[in-house]
Amino acid sequence: KVSALDVVGTLGLWVPSAPGFHFGAQLGLVRGTVQRECVYLIDAFTVMPNMQLTQGTWKGTGIVLGAFTGYDQPLTSQLSFTSRLGYRYRKIGRPQGMVITTEWGDQGNAREVETGPLLDADGNPMELDLGGFYFKVGLSMGLGGGE
């Protein structure tokens, strides 16, 4: 399970010669969490434990850089249809966390705790890349103000 929370500031510029067209940039922080849970059931006729549960949680913070372009089409004086296409760079370098492994077996139970960075399948530290392109459409409503 991967989750993330962004806090960004946005600077938008409107093109006077093309009403509704705008573009801009974003700068901020992303806080990401990776959670992993694995359960292994092992044949009862082996010497190994009968069941193994591995739970891990890693967290990290990274920078958000974004660029976008969009268009707003007024529907009424306060309501408009809006669209935006953009890219966000959101990378968390080597999230840190903890893995807890619990084994249940005929000879007793065992628990191991390891701390460190998020590792890939080869055991190398990895980054959490949450960036990419996005497209948004929606309705925008103005809440007052003079013209």
Backbone as JSON Lines, residues from 0, in Angstrom:
{"i":0,"aa":"K","n":[0.86,-1.17,0.0],"ca":[0.0,0.0,0.0],"c":[0.9,1.22,0.0]}
{"i":1,"aa":"V","n":[0.65,2.12,-0.92],"ca":[1.42,3.36,-1.03],"c":[0.45,4.53,-0.86]}
{"i":2,"aa":"S","n":[0.82,5.48,-0.01],"ca":[0.0,6.68,0.16],"c":[0.9,7.9,0.19]}
{"i":3,"aa":"A","n":[0.35,9.04,-0.21],"ca":[1.14,10.27,-0.25],"c":[0.26,11.47,0.02]}
{"i":4,"aa":"L","n":[0.87,12.49,0.59],"ca":[0.19,13.76,0.86],"c":[1.09,14.87,0.34]}
{"i":5,"aa":"D","n":[0.55,15.72,-0.52],"ca":[1.29,16.86,-1.08],"c":[0.82,18.16,-0.43]}
{"i":6,"aa":"V","n":[1.76,19.06,-0.22],"ca":[1.45,20.43,0.13],"c":[2.23,21.29,-0.86]}
{"i":7,"aa":"V","n":[1.5,21.98,-1.75],"ca":[2.16,22.73,-2.81],"c":[1.64,24.16,-2.89]}
{"i":8,"aa":"G","n":[2.51,25.02,-3.35],"ca":[2.13,26.38,-3.71],"c":[2.08,26.45,-5.23]}
{"i":9,"aa":"T","n":[1.11,27.18,-5.75],"ca":[0.92,27.25,-7.19],"c":[0.98,28.7,-7.65]}
{"i":10,"aa":"L","n":[1.76,28.93,-8.71],"ca":[1.82,30.23,-9.36],"c":[1.21,30.06,-10.74]}
{"i":11,"aa":"G","n":[0.11,30.75,-11.0],"ca":[-0.57,30.63,-12.29],"c":[-0.57,31.96,-13.02]}
{"i":12,"aa":"L","n":[-0.39,31.9,-14.32],"ca":[-0.4,33.09,-15.16],"c":[-1.48,32.92,-16.23]}
{"i":13,"aa":"W","n":[-2.29,33.95,-16.41],"ca":[-3.37,33.93,-17.4],"c":[-2.93,34.71,-18.62]}
{"i":14,"aa":"V","n":[-3.22,34.19,-19.81],"ca":[-2.81,34.81,-21.06],"c":[-3.89,35.81,-21.48]}
{"i":15,"aa":"P","n":[-3.58,37.13,-21.48],"ca":[-4.6,38.13,-21.8],"c":[-5.15,37.99,-23.23]}
{"i":16,"aa":"S","n":[-4.32,37.6,-24.18],"ca":[-4.78,37.51,-25.57],"c":[-5.59,36.25,-25.86]}
{"i":17,"aa":"A","n":[-5.63,35.3,-24.92],"ca":[-6.41,34.06,-25.08],"c":[-7.19,33.82,-23.8]}
{"i":18,"aa":"P","n":[-8.36,34.45,-23.65],"ca":[-9.13,34.31,-22.41],"c":[-9.41,32.85,-22.06]}
{"i":19,"aa":"G","n":[-9.16,32.53,-20.8],"ca":[-9.39,31.16,-20.32],"c":[-8.14,30.31,-20.3]}
{"i":20,"aa":"F","n":[-7.16,30.63,-21.14],"ca":[-5.92,29.84,-21.2],"c":[-4.97,30.3,-20.1]}
{"i":21,"aa":"H","n":[-4.39,29.35,-19.39],"ca":[-3.44,29.68,-18.33],"c":[-2.37,28.6,-18.24]}
{"i":22,"aa":"F","n":[-1.28,28.94,-17.57],"ca":[-0.21,27.99,-17.32],"c":[0.44,28.37,-16.0]}
{"i":23,"aa":"G","n":[1.27,27.47,-15.48],"ca":[1.88,27.78,-14.19],"c":[2.86,26.74,-13.72]}
{"i":24,"aa":"A","n":[3.29,26.93,-12.48],"ca":[4.28,26.06,-11.86],"c":[3.88,25.8,-10.41]}
{"i":25,"aa":"Q","n":[4.38,24.68,-9.87],"ca":[4.1,24.31,-8.49],"c":[5.4,23.94,-7.78]}
{"i":26,"aa":"L","n":[5.45,24.26,-6.5],"ca":[6.59,23.91,-5.66],"c":[6.05,23.52,-4.29]}
{"i":27,"aa":"G","n":[6.57,22.43,-3.73],"ca":[6.09,22.0,-2.42],"c":[6.79,20.76,-1.92]}
{"i":28,"aa":"L","n":[6.14,20.08,-0.98],"ca":[6.67,18.87,-0.35],"c":[5.67,17.73,-0.47]}
{"i":29,"aa":"V","n":[6.2,16.52,-0.55],"ca":[5.37,15.31,-0.54],"c":[5.85,14.44,0.62]}
{"i":30,"aa":"R","n":[4.9,13.87,1.35],"ca":[5.2,12.93,2.43],"c":[4.58,11.61,2.0]}
{"i":31,"aa":"G","n":[5.43,10.58,1.83],"ca":[4.96,9.29,1.35],"c":[5.17,8.18,2.34]}
{"i":32,"aa":"T","n":[4.29,7.18,2.29],"ca":[4.35,6.0,3.16],"c":[4.14,4.76,2.31]}
{"i":33,"aa":"V","n":[4.98,3.75,2.55],"ca":[4.84,2.44,1.92],"c":[4.61,1.43,3.04]}
{"i":34,"aa":"Q","n":[3.55,0.64,2.9],"ca":[3.27,-0.43,3.87],"c":[3.21,-1.75,3.12]}
{"i":35,"aa":"R","n":[3.85,-2.77,3.71],"ca":[3.86,-4.08,3.08],"c":[3.58,-5.13,4.14]}
{"i":36,"aa":"E","n":[2.76,-6.11,3.77],"ca":[2.45,-7.22,4.67],"c":[2.48,-8.51,3.86]}
{"i":37,"aa":"C","n":[3.26,-9.49,4.34],"ca":[3.37,-10.78,3.66],"c":[3.14,-11.88,4.68]}
{"i":38,"aa":"V","n":[2.39,-12.9,4.27],"ca":[2.15,-14.06,5.13],"c":[2.59,-15.3,4.36]}
{"i":39,"aa":"Y","n":[3.41,-16.13,4.98],"ca":[3.87,-17.38,4.39],"c":[3.36,-18.53,5.23]}
{"i":40,"aa":"L","n":[2.64,-19.45,4.61],"ca":[2.23,-20.68,5.27],"c":[3.14,-21.78,4.73]}
{"i":41,"aa":"I","n":[3.76,-22.51,5.64],"ca":[4.76,-23.5,5.25],"c":[4.24,-24.89,5.63]}
{"i":42,"aa":"D","n":[4.57,-25.88,4.81],"ca":[4.15,-27.27,5.03],"c":[4.51,-27.72,6.45]}
{"i":43,"aa":"A","n":[3.6,-28.4,7.12],"ca":[3.79,-28.82,8.5],"c":[4.84,-29.92,8.65]}
{"i":44,"aa":"F","n":[5.28,-30.55,7.56],"ca":[6.24,-31.65,7.66],"c":[7.68,-31.18,7.44]}
{"i":45,"aa":"T","n":[7.94,-29.88,7.53],"ca":[9.3,-29.37,7.4],"c":[9.79,-28.93,8.76]}
{"i":46,"aa":"V","n":[11.07,-28.64,8.84],"ca":[11.67,-28.18,10.09],"c":[11.42,-26.67,10.28]}
{"i":47,"aa":"M","n":[11.09,-25.98,9.2],"ca":[10.86,-24.53,9.24],"c":[9.6,-24.22,10.06]}
{"i":48,"aa":"P","n":[9.44,-22.94,10.48],"ca":[8.22,-22.56,11.19],"c":[6.99,-22.78,10.32]}
{"i":49,"aa":"N","n":[5.84,-22.98,10.97],"ca":[4.6,-23.23,10.24],"c":[4.05,-21.98,9.56]}
{"i":50,"aa":"M","n":[4.25,-20.81,10.15],"ca":[3.73,-19.57,9.57],"c":[4.68,-18.43,9.86]}
{"i":51,"aa":"Q","n":[4.82,-17.53,8.86],"ca":[5.68,-16.37,9.02],"c":[4.91,-15.14,8.54]}
{"i":52,"aa":"L","n":[4.88,-14.09,9.37],"ca":[4.21,-12.84,9.05],"c":[5.26,-11.73,9.02]}
{"i":53,"aa":"T","n":[5.33,-11.0,7.9],"ca":[6.27,-9.9,7.75],"c":[5.47,-8.62,7.51]}
{"i":54,"aa":"Q","n":[5.71,-7.62,8.35],"ca":[5.04,-6.33,8.24],"c":[6.1,-5.24,8.2]}
{"i":55,"aa":"G","n":[6.0,-4.36,7.21],"ca":[6.97,-3.27,7.09],"c":[6.3,-1.95,6.78]}
{"i":56,"aa":"T","n":[6.86,-0.87,7.31],"ca":[6.37,0.48,7.05],"c":[7.58,1.38,6.86]}
{"i":57,"aa":"W","n":[7.59,2.12,5.74],"ca":[8.65,3.06,5.43],"c":[8.03,4.42,5.13]}
{"i":58,"aa":"K","n":[8.69,5.49,5.62],"ca":[8.18,6.85,5.4],"c":[9.32,7.75,4.96]}
{"i":59,"aa":"G","n":[8.97,8.77,4.17],"ca":[9.97,9.73,3.73],"c":[9.32,10.99,3.19]}
{"i":60,"aa":"T","n":[10.14,12.03,3.03],"ca":[9.68,13.31,2.53],"c":[10.53,13.7,1.34]}
{"i":61,"aa":"G","n":[9.9,14.3,0.35],"ca":[10.61,14.73,-0.84],"c":[10.04,16.03,-1.37]}
{"i":62,"aa":"I","n":[10.65,16.5,-2.44],"ca":[10.25,17.76,-3.04],"c":[9.24,17.52,-4.17]}
{"i":63,"aa":"V","n":[8.36,18.49,-4.38],"ca":[7.4,18.46,-5.49],"c":[7.72,19.64,-6.4]}
{"i":64,"aa":"L","n":[7.92,19.35,-7.68],"ca":[8.08,20.38,-8.7],"c":[7.09,20.07,-9.81]}
{"i":65,"aa":"G","n":[6.33,21.06,-10.23],"ca":[5.32,20.8,-11.25],"c":[5.18,21.92,-12.24]}
{"i":66,"aa":"A","n":[4.67,21.57,-13.41],"ca":[4.34,22.53,-14.45],"c":[3.03,22.1,-15.08]}
{"i":67,"aa":"F","n":[2.19,23.07,-15.46],"ca":[0.88,22.72,-16.01],"c":[0.42,23.79,-16.99]}
{"i":68,"aa":"T","n":[-0.56,23.42,-17.78],"ca":[-1.29,24.34,-18.63],"c":[-2.76,23.96,-18.54]}
{"i":69,"aa":"G","n":[-3.63,24.93,-18.72],"ca":[-5.05,24.64,-18.58],"c":[-5.92,25.63,-19.31]}
{"i":70,"aa":"Y","n":[-7.21,25.35,-19.27],"ca":[-8.19,26.22,-19.92],"c":[-9.47,26.24,-19.08]}
{"i":71,"aa":"D","n":[-10.03,27.44,-18.9],"ca":[-11.3,27.61,-18.21],"c":[-12.32,28.18,-19.18]}
{"i":72,"aa":"Q","n":[-13.49,27.55,-19.25],"ca":[-14.58,28.01,-20.1],"c":[-15.73,28.45,-19.19]}
{"i":73,"aa":"P","n":[-16.05,29.75,-19.15],"ca":[-17.14,30.22,-18.3],"c":[-18.49,29.64,-18.73]}
{"i":74,"aa":"L","n":[-19.26,29.18,-17.75],"ca":[-20.61,28.69,-17.98],"c":[-21.64,29.72,-17.52]}
{"i":75,"aa":"T","n":[-21.37,30.36,-16.39],"ca":[-22.17,31.47,-15.87],"c":[-21.18,32.5,-15.35]}
{"i":76,"aa":"S","n":[-21.68,33.56,-14.7],"ca":[-20.76,34.59,-14.18],"c":[-19.89,34.07,-13.04]}
{"i":77,"aa":"Q","n":[-20.34,33.01,-12.35],"ca":[-19.55,32.48,-11.23],"c":[-19.09,31.04,-11.43]}
{"i":78,"aa":"L","n":[-19.6,30.35,-12.43],"ca":[-19.3,28.94,-12.63],"c":[-18.59,28.73,-13.97]}
{"i":79,"aa":"S","n":[-17.52,27.92,-13.95],"ca":[-16.81,27.64,-15.2],"c":[-16.34,26.18,-15.23]}
{"i":80,"aa":"F","n":[-16.21,25.68,-16.44],"ca":[-15.64,24.36,-16.68],"c":[-14.13,24.55,-16.77]}
{"i":81,"aa":"T","n":[-13.37,23.72,-16.08],"ca":[-11.92,23.89,-16.05],"c":[-11.22,22.59,-16.41]}
{"i":82,"aa":"S","n":[-10.09,22.7,-17.05],"ca":[-9.27,21.53,-17.38],"c":[-7.8,21.89,-17.18]}
{"i":83,"aa":"R","n":[-7.01,20.89,-16.85],"ca":[-5.59,21.12,-16.62],"c":[-4.79,19.88,-17.0]}
{"i":84,"aa":"L","n":[-3.68,20.08,-17.68],"ca":[-2.74,19.02,-18.04],"c":[-1.38,19.42,-17.5]}
{"i":85,"aa":"G","n":[-0.72,18.5,-16.8],"ca":[0.56,18.86,-16.22],"c":[1.43,17.67,-15.88]}
{"i":86,"aa":"Y","n":[2.58,18.0,-15.32],"ca":[3.53,16.99,-14.86],"c":[4.01,17.4,-13.48]}
{"i":87,"aa":"R","n":[4.11,16.4,-12.58],"ca":[4.66,16.64,-11.24],"c":[5.82,15.7,-10.99]}
{"i":88,"aa":"Y","n":[6.94,16.27,-10.59],"ca":[8.09,15.5,-10.13],"c":[7.9,15.33,-8.63]}
{"i":89,"aa":"R","n":[7.74,14.08,-8.17],"ca":[7.56,13.79,-6.74],"c":[8.39,12.55,-6.43]}
{"i":90,"aa":"K","n":[9.59,12.76,-5.9],"ca":[10.46,11.63,-5.61],"c":[10.94,11.72,-4.16]}
{"i":91,"aa":"I","n":[10.83,10.59,-3.46],"ca":[11.3,10.49,-2.08],"c":[12.53,9.59,-2.11]}
{"i":92,"aa":"G","n":[13.66,10.15,-1.78],"ca":[14.91,9.4,-1.8],"c":[15.08,8.53,-0.57]}
{"i":93,"aa":"R","n":[15.1,7.23,-0.78],"ca":[15.35,6.22,0.26],"c":[14.5,6.4,1.53]}
{"i":94,"aa":"P","n":[13.21,6.11,1.46],"ca":[12.38,6.17,2.66],"c":[12.92,5.21,3.74]}
{"i":95,"aa":"Q","n":[12.86,5.62,4.98],"ca":[13.35,4.82,6.1],"c":[12.17,4.18,6.83]}
{"i":96,"aa":"G","n":[12.41,3.01,7.41],"ca":[11.33,2.36,8.13],"c":[11.78,1.15,8.91]}
{"i":97,"aa":"M","n":[10.79,0.3,9.23],"ca":[11.02,-0.85,10.08],"c":[10.25,-2.05,9.54]}
{"i":98,"aa":"V","n":[10.88,-3.23,9.61],"ca":[10.26,-4.49,9.22],"c":[10.21,-5.39,10.44]}
{"i":99,"aa":"I","n":[9.03,-5.93,10.74],"ca":[8.85,-6.85,11.86],"c":[8.47,-8.2,11.27]}
{"i":100,"aa":"T","n":[9.27,-9.23,11.57],"ca":[9.0,-10.59,11.1],"c":[8.67,-11.45,12.31]}
{"i":101,"aa":"T","n":[7.5,-12.08,12.28],"ca":[7.05,-12.96,13.36],"c":[6.89,-14.36,12.79]}
{"i":102,"aa":"E","n":[7.48,-15.35,13.47],"ca":[7.38,-16.74,13.04],"c":[6.7,-17.56,14.13]}
{"i":103,"aa":"W","n":[5.72,-18.39,13.72],"ca":[5.04,-19.3,14.63],"c":[5.4,-20.72,14.21]}
{"i":104,"aa":"G","n":[5.81,-21.53,15.16],"ca":[6.17,-22.9,14.83],"c":[5.97,-23.85,15.98]}
{"i":105,"aa":"D","n":[6.23,-25.13,15.71],"ca":[6.07,-26.15,16.74],"c":[7.08,-26.0,17.87]}
{"i":106,"aa":"Q","n":[8.23,-25.39,17.56],"ca":[9.29,-25.25,18.55],"c":[9.25,-23.9,19.28]}
{"i":107,"aa":"G","n":[8.21,-23.11,19.06],"ca":[8.1,-21.81,19.7],"c":[7.95,-20.7,18.68]}
{"i":108,"aa":"N","n":[7.84,-19.49,19.17],"ca":[7.65,-18.32,18.32],"c":[8.89,-17.44,18.36]}
{"i":109,"aa":"A","n":[9.1,-16.68,17.3],"ca":[10.25,-15.77,17.23],"c":[9.81,-14.47,16.56]}
{"i":110,"aa":"R","n":[10.47,-13.38,16.94],"ca":[10.19,-12.08,16.34],"c":[11.5,-11.37,16.08]}
{"i":111,"aa":"E","n":[11.65,-10.84,14.85],"ca":[12.82,-10.06,14.46],"c":[12.37,-8.67,14.05]}
{"i":112,"aa":"V","n":[13.17,-7.67,14.4],"ca":[12.89,-6.29,14.02],"c":[14.12,-5.74,13.32]}
{"i":113,"aa":"E","n":[13.92,-5.21,12.11],"ca":[15.01,-4.6,11.34],"c":[14.59,-3.19,10.95]}
{"i":114,"aa":"T","n":[15.54,-2.25,11.0],"ca":[15.28,-0.89,10.56],"c":[16.21,-0.58,9.39]}
{"i":115,"aa":"G","n":[15.79,0.37,8.56],"ca":[16.62,0.77,7.43],"c":[15.79,1.26,6.27]}
{"i":116,"aa":"P","n":[16.44,1.43,5.1],"ca":[15.74,1.96,3.93],"c":[14.86,0.91,3.26]}
{"i":117,"aa":"L","n":[13.96,1.38,2.41],"ca":[13.14,0.52,1.57],"c":[14.06,-0.17,0.57]}
{"i":118,"aa":"L","n":[13.94,-1.5,0.43],"ca":[14.82,-2.27,-0.43],"c":[14.05,-2.86,-1.61]}
{"i":119,"aa":"D","n":[14.74,-2.99,-2.76],"ca":[14.12,-3.64,-3.91],"c":[14.32,-5.15,-3.8]}
{"i":120,"aa":"A","n":[13.91,-5.9,-4.84],"ca":[13.97,-7.36,-4.81],"c":[15.4,-7.89,-4.7]}
{"i":121,"aa":"D","n":[16.4,-7.09,-5.13],"ca":[17.8,-7.5,-5.05],"c":[18.47,-7.08,-3.74]}
{"i":122,"aa":"G","n":[17.72,-6.41,-2.86],"ca":[18.28,-5.97,-1.59],"c":[18.97,-4.62,-1.64]}
{"i":123,"aa":"N","n":[18.79,-3.86,-2.72],"ca":[19.4,-2.53,-2.86],"c":[18.42,-1.45,-2.4]}
{"i":124,"aa":"P","n":[18.92,-0.39,-1.74],"ca":[18.03,0.71,-1.34],"c":[17.38,1.32,-2.57]}
{"i":125,"aa":"M","n":[16.09,1.65,-2.45],"ca":[15.38,2.23,-3.59],"c":[14.68,3.51,-3.22]}
{"i":126,"aa":"E","n":[14.4,4.32,-4.25],"ca":[13.66,5.56,-4.07],"c":[12.19,5.31,-4.35]}
{"i":127,"aa":"L","n":[11.35,6.15,-3.82],"ca":[9.92,6.08,-4.06],"c":[9.55,7.21,-5.03]}
{"i":128,"aa":"D","n":[9.25,6.85,-6.28],"ca":[8.94,7.83,-7.32],"c":[7.43,7.88,-7.52]}
{"i":129,"aa":"L","n":[6.81,8.99,-7.13],"ca":[5.36,9.17,-7.23],"c":[4.99,10.21,-8.28]}
{"i":130,"aa":"G","n":[5.94,10.59,-9.11],"ca":[5.72,11.62,-10.11],"c":[5.05,11.08,-11.36]}
{"i":131,"aa":"G","n":[4.65,12.01,-12.22],"ca":[4.07,11.63,-13.5],"c":[3.16,12.7,-14.06]}
{"i":132,"aa":"F","n":[2.61,12.4,-15.23],"ca":[1.68,13.3,-15.89],"c":[0.27,13.15,-15.29]}
{"i":133,"aa":"Y","n":[-0.51,14.2,-15.36],"ca":[-1.89,14.14,-14.88],"c":[-2.79,15.0,-15.76]}
{"i":134,"aa":"F","n":[-4.07,14.68,-15.75],"ca":[-5.08,15.45,-16.48],"c":[-6.28,15.59,-15.55]}
{"i":135,"aa":"K","n":[-6.75,16.8,-15.38],"ca":[-7.89,17.06,-14.5],"c":[-8.95,17.83,-15.25]}
{"i":136,"aa":"V","n":[-10.21,17.51,-14.98],"ca":[-11.34,18.29,-15.47],"c":[-12.28,18.5,-14.29]}
{"i":137,"aa":"G","n":[-13.01,19.59,-14.3],"ca":[-13.92,19.85,-13.2],"c":[-14.68,21.14,-13.38]}
{"i":138,"aa":"L","n":[-15.38,21.52,-12.32],"ca":[-16.12,22.77,-12.27],"c":[-15.44,23.69,-11.26]}
{"i":139,"aa":"S","n":[-15.37,24.96,-11.6],"ca":[-14.77,25.95,-10.72],"c":[-15.81,27.01,-10.42]}
{"i":140,"aa":"M","n":[-15.89,27.42,-9.15],"ca":[-16.89,28.4,-8.76],"c":[-16.22,29.57,-8.06]}
{"i":141,"aa":"G","n":[-16.5,30.76,-8.52],"ca":[-16.0,31.98,-7.89],"c":[-16.88,32.35,-6.71]}
{"i":142,"aa":"L","n":[-16.25,32.76,-5.61],"ca":[-17.01,33.08,-4.39],"c":[-16.98,34.58,-4.12]}
{"i":143,"aa":"G","n":[-17.43,35.36,-5.07],"ca":[-17.51,36.8,-4.84],"c":[-16.35,37.52,-5.46]}
{"i":144,"aa":"G","n":[-16.21,38.79,-5.08],"ca":[-15.15,39.62,-5.64],"c":[-15.7,40.54,-6.7]}
{"i":145,"aa":"G","n":[-15.02,41.63,-6.92],"ca":[-15.46,42.59,-7.92],"c":[-14.9,42.29,-9.29]}
{"i":146,"aa":"E","n":[-15.48,42.93,-10.28],"ca":[-15.0,42.74,-11.64],"c":[-14.28,43.95,-12.14]}
